[in-house]
Coordinates of C-alpha atoms in Angstrom, one line a residue:
Chain A
X14 CA 17.4 0.1 31.0
X15 CA 19.2 -1.1 34.1
X16 CA 21.3 1.5 36.0
X17 CA 24.7 0.2 35.2
X18 CA 25.3 -2.0 32.1
X19 CA 28.4 -4.0 31.4
X20 CA 29.5 -5.7 28.2
X21 CA 30.5 -8.3 27.3
X22 CA 29.1 -10.5 30.1
X23 CA 31.6 -13.2 29.3
X24 CA 35.0 -13.0 27.6
X25 CA 37.7 -15.6 26.8
X26 CA 41.0 -14.4 25.6
X27 CA 44.5 -15.6 25.0
X28 CA 47.5 -13.9 26.6
X29 CA 48.4 -12.1 23.4
X30 CA 45.0 -10.7 22.7
X31 CA 43.7 -7.1 23.1
X32 CA 40.1 -6.7 24.3
X33 CA 38.1 -4.1 26.1
X34 CA 35.4 -4.1 28.7
X35 CA 32.7 -1.5 28.6
X36 CA 30.5 0.0 31.3
X37 CA 27.7 2.5 30.9
X38 CA 25.6 4.1 33.7
X39 CA 22.3 5.8 33.2
X40 CA 22.0 7.2 36.7
X41 CA 23.5 10.6 36.2
X42 CA 26.4 9.7 38.6
X43 CA 29.7 11.5 38.6
X44 CA 32.0 8.7 39.8
X45 CA 32.7 5.3 38.3
X46 CA 34.8 2.4 39.5
X47 CA 36.4 -0.8 38.3
X48 CA 36.6 -3.7 40.9
X49 CA 38.1 -7.1 40.4
X50 CA 36.5 -10.1 42.1
X51 CA 38.5 -13.3 42.3
X52 CA 37.3 -16.5 43.9
X53 CA 37.2 -16.3 47.7
X54 CA 39.0 -13.0 47.8
X55 CA 37.6 -9.6 48.7
X56 CA 36.6 -7.3 46.0
X57 CA 39.7 -5.3 44.9
X58 CA 39.3 -1.7 43.9
X59 CA 41.2 -1.1 40.7
X60 CA 40.4 2.4 39.4
X61 CA 38.2 5.4 40.4
X62 CA 37.1 8.1 38.1
X63 CA 35.5 11.2 39.5
X64 CA 34.1 13.7 37.0
X65 CA 36.1 11.9 34.3
X66 CA 39.4 12.3 36.1
X67 CA 41.2 9.3 37.5
X68 CA 41.5 9.7 41.2
X69 CA 42.6 6.3 42.2
X70 CA 44.9 3.7 40.7
X71 CA 45.3 0.9 43.2
X72 CA 48.7 -0.3 42.0
X73 CA 47.1 -2.1 39.0
X74 CA 49.5 -3.6 36.4
X75 CA 49.8 -1.6 33.2
X76 CA 48.3 -4.4 31.2
X77 CA 45.0 -3.0 32.5
X78 CA 44.3 0.4 31.0
X79 CA 41.2 2.4 32.0
X80 CA 39.5 5.1 29.9
X81 CA 36.7 7.4 30.9
X82 CA 35.6 9.5 28.0
X83 CA 32.6 11.0 29.9
X84 CA 30.8 10.6 33.2
X85 CA 28.5 7.9 31.8
X86 CA 31.1 5.6 30.2
X87 CA 34.0 3.7 31.5
X88 CA 36.3 1.2 29.6
X89 CA 38.9 -1.2 30.7
X90 CA 41.4 -2.1 28.0
X91 CA 43.1 -5.4 28.4
X92 CA 46.4 -6.3 26.8
X93 CA 48.8 -9.3 27.3
X94 CA 46.9 -10.6 30.3
X95 CA 48.0 -13.5 32.5
X96 CA 45.9 -16.5 33.5
X97 CA 45.7 -15.1 37.1
X98 CA 43.8 -12.1 35.7
X99 CA 40.9 -14.4 35.2
X100 CA 38.1 -13.0 37.4
X101 CA 34.8 -11.2 37.5
X102 CA 35.3 -7.5 36.7
X103 CA 32.6 -5.3 38.2
X104 CA 31.9 -1.7 37.3
X105 CA 30.1 0.5 39.8
X106 CA 29.0 4.1 39.9
X107 CA 28.1 6.5 42.7
X108 CA 26.7 10.0 43.0
X109 CA 30.2 11.4 43.8
X110 CA 33.7 10.2 44.2
X111 CA 33.7 10.7 48.0
X112 CA 32.6 7.1 48.2
X113 CA 30.5 7.7 51.2
X114 CA 27.3 6.6 49.7
X115 CA 25.8 3.6 47.9
X116 CA 27.6 2.0 45.0
X117 CA 25.5 0.8 42.1
X118 CA 27.0 -2.2 40.4
X119 CA 26.8 -3.7 37.0
X120 CA 26.3 -7.4 36.4
X121 CA 30.0 -7.9 35.8
X122 CA 32.2 -9.2 32.9
X123 CA 33.4 -12.7 33.5
X124 CA 36.9 -12.9 32.1
X125 CA 38.9 -16.0 31.4
X126 CA 42.5 -15.8 30.2
X127 CA 43.9 -18.9 28.5
Chain B
X2 CA 45.1 -9.8 57.9
X3 CA 42.3 -8.2 56.1
X4 CA 40.8 -4.8 57.1
X5 CA 37.3 -6.3 57.0
X6 CA 36.8 -9.8 58.3
X7 CA 33.5 -11.6 57.6
X8 CA 32.3 -14.7 59.3
X9 CA 31.4 -17.4 58.6
X10 CA 32.9 -17.8 55.1
X11 CA 29.9 -20.0 54.1
X12 CA 26.7 -21.1 55.7
X13 CA 24.1 -23.8 54.9
X14 CA 20.8 -23.4 56.7
X15 CA 17.4 -25.1 56.5
X16 CA 14.6 -23.0 55.1
X17 CA 12.8 -21.3 57.9
X18 CA 15.8 -21.0 60.2
X19 CA 17.4 -17.8 61.4
X20 CA 21.0 -16.9 60.7
X21 CA 23.6 -14.3 61.5
X22 CA 26.6 -13.0 59.5
X23 CA 29.3 -10.9 61.1
X24 CA 31.6 -8.2 59.8
X25 CA 34.5 -6.9 61.9
X26 CA 36.7 -4.0 61.0
X27 CA 40.2 -3.3 62.1
X28 CA 39.5 0.4 62.1
X29 CA 36.7 2.7 63.2
X30 CA 34.0 2.9 60.6
X31 CA 32.6 6.0 58.9
X32 CA 30.0 3.9 57.2
X33 CA 29.2 0.2 56.9
X34 CA 27.3 -1.2 53.9
X35 CA 25.7 -4.6 53.3
X36 CA 25.4 -5.9 49.8
X37 CA 24.0 -9.1 48.3
X38 CA 25.4 -10.8 45.3
X39 CA 23.8 -13.6 43.3
X40 CA 26.4 -16.0 42.1
X41 CA 28.3 -14.6 39.1
X42 CA 26.3 -11.3 39.1
X43 CA 26.6 -7.8 40.4
X44 CA 26.1 -6.5 43.9
X45 CA 22.7 -5.2 45.1
X46 CA 22.8 -2.7 47.9
X47 CA 20.8 -3.7 51.0
X48 CA 21.5 -1.0 53.6
X49 CA 24.0 1.4 55.1
X50 CA 24.8 2.0 58.7
X51 CA 26.6 5.0 60.1
X52 CA 25.7 5.7 63.7
X53 CA 26.9 3.5 66.5
X54 CA 24.0 1.4 67.7
X55 CA 22.1 2.0 64.5
X56 CA 19.8 -0.8 63.3
X57 CA 18.0 -1.1 60.0
X58 CA 15.7 -3.6 58.4
X59 CA 15.0 -4.6 54.8
X60 CA 12.2 -7.2 54.6
X61 CA 13.4 -10.0 56.8
X62 CA 17.0 -8.8 56.9
X63 CA 18.2 -6.7 59.9
X64 CA 21.6 -5.2 60.3
X65 CA 23.1 -3.6 63.4
X66 CA 26.3 -1.5 63.9
X67 CA 27.8 -1.8 67.3
X68 CA 28.4 1.1 69.6
X69 CA 32.1 1.3 69.0
X70 CA 31.5 1.2 65.2
X71 CA 33.8 -1.5 64.4
X72 CA 31.5 -4.5 64.0
X73 CA 28.2 -5.2 62.2
X74 CA 25.9 -8.1 62.2
X75 CA 23.4 -9.1 59.6
X76 CA 20.5 -11.2 60.7
X77 CA 18.0 -13.1 58.5
X78 CA 14.8 -14.3 60.1
X79 CA 13.0 -17.3 58.7
X80 CA 15.4 -17.8 55.8
X81 CA 14.0 -18.6 52.3
X82 CA 15.7 -20.0 49.1
X83 CA 15.5 -16.5 47.8
X84 CA 18.0 -15.4 50.5
X85 CA 20.7 -17.6 49.0
X86 CA 23.7 -15.7 47.6
X87 CA 26.9 -14.0 48.8
X88 CA 26.6 -11.3 51.4
X89 CA 29.3 -8.8 51.4
X90 CA 30.0 -6.0 53.9
X91 CA 31.7 -2.9 52.6
X92 CA 33.2 -0.1 54.7
X93 CA 34.5 3.4 54.5
X94 CA 36.9 4.0 57.4
X95 CA 37.0 7.2 59.3
X96 CA 39.3 9.5 57.3
X97 CA 39.2 7.3 54.3
X98 CA 37.3 7.6 51.0
X99 CA 37.5 4.2 49.5
X100 CA 34.9 1.5 50.0
X101 CA 36.7 -1.7 50.9
X102 CA 35.0 -5.1 51.0
X103 CA 35.1 -8.2 53.0
X104 CA 35.6 -11.6 51.3
X105 CA 31.9 -12.4 51.6
X106 CA 29.7 -15.0 53.2
X107 CA 28.2 -17.6 50.9
X108 CA 24.7 -18.5 52.1
X109 CA 22.9 -21.7 50.9
X110 CA 19.3 -22.3 52.0
X111 CA 18.0 -25.8 51.8
X112 CA 14.4 -26.2 50.9

């Protein structure tokens, strides 16, 4: 099993759909992150969870709703998205939420909003 | 302007040639990270630099952090097609806790 697994790898949805992205880490880490990667733009940090508690919400629109039921799983619930939300969504984990060490990334979920 | 500037944005080199990618921060760095990303996939950690003047190597890739801890360079010697991808620098600034990233440098290696 790879360290950080994301599903689905690809997703196409309409603006009225509701879908969820899933991330699972098998590394025993305590912190998990959602990043958004758009073409030719820096990775944008969206959410940080440390020991299941949300410690960072980087001014993300409410149409993105994270959920962290335990330290190993992280979800990103999607609702009434806009075409500009089309991007690669990357999940990452680290040993702790201090973010002073290495981040371990999943392969990403490529989202296209029609 | 961005907190982390990478240059160049893209680079095409002939196989066997050396190349350098730069990452400049607008603030003093606590830690500087280099990652590689294959197109459309996740990021793979290459190395972390923390001390001014520090230099680390990973196979044919060497990265340095300047003395003032606001700039890093990544150097690839004798590039190969396997080096192709997007190189991203990430940084944690002194007093900060978030890793922010540069926009990346897209490297193409011609065989």
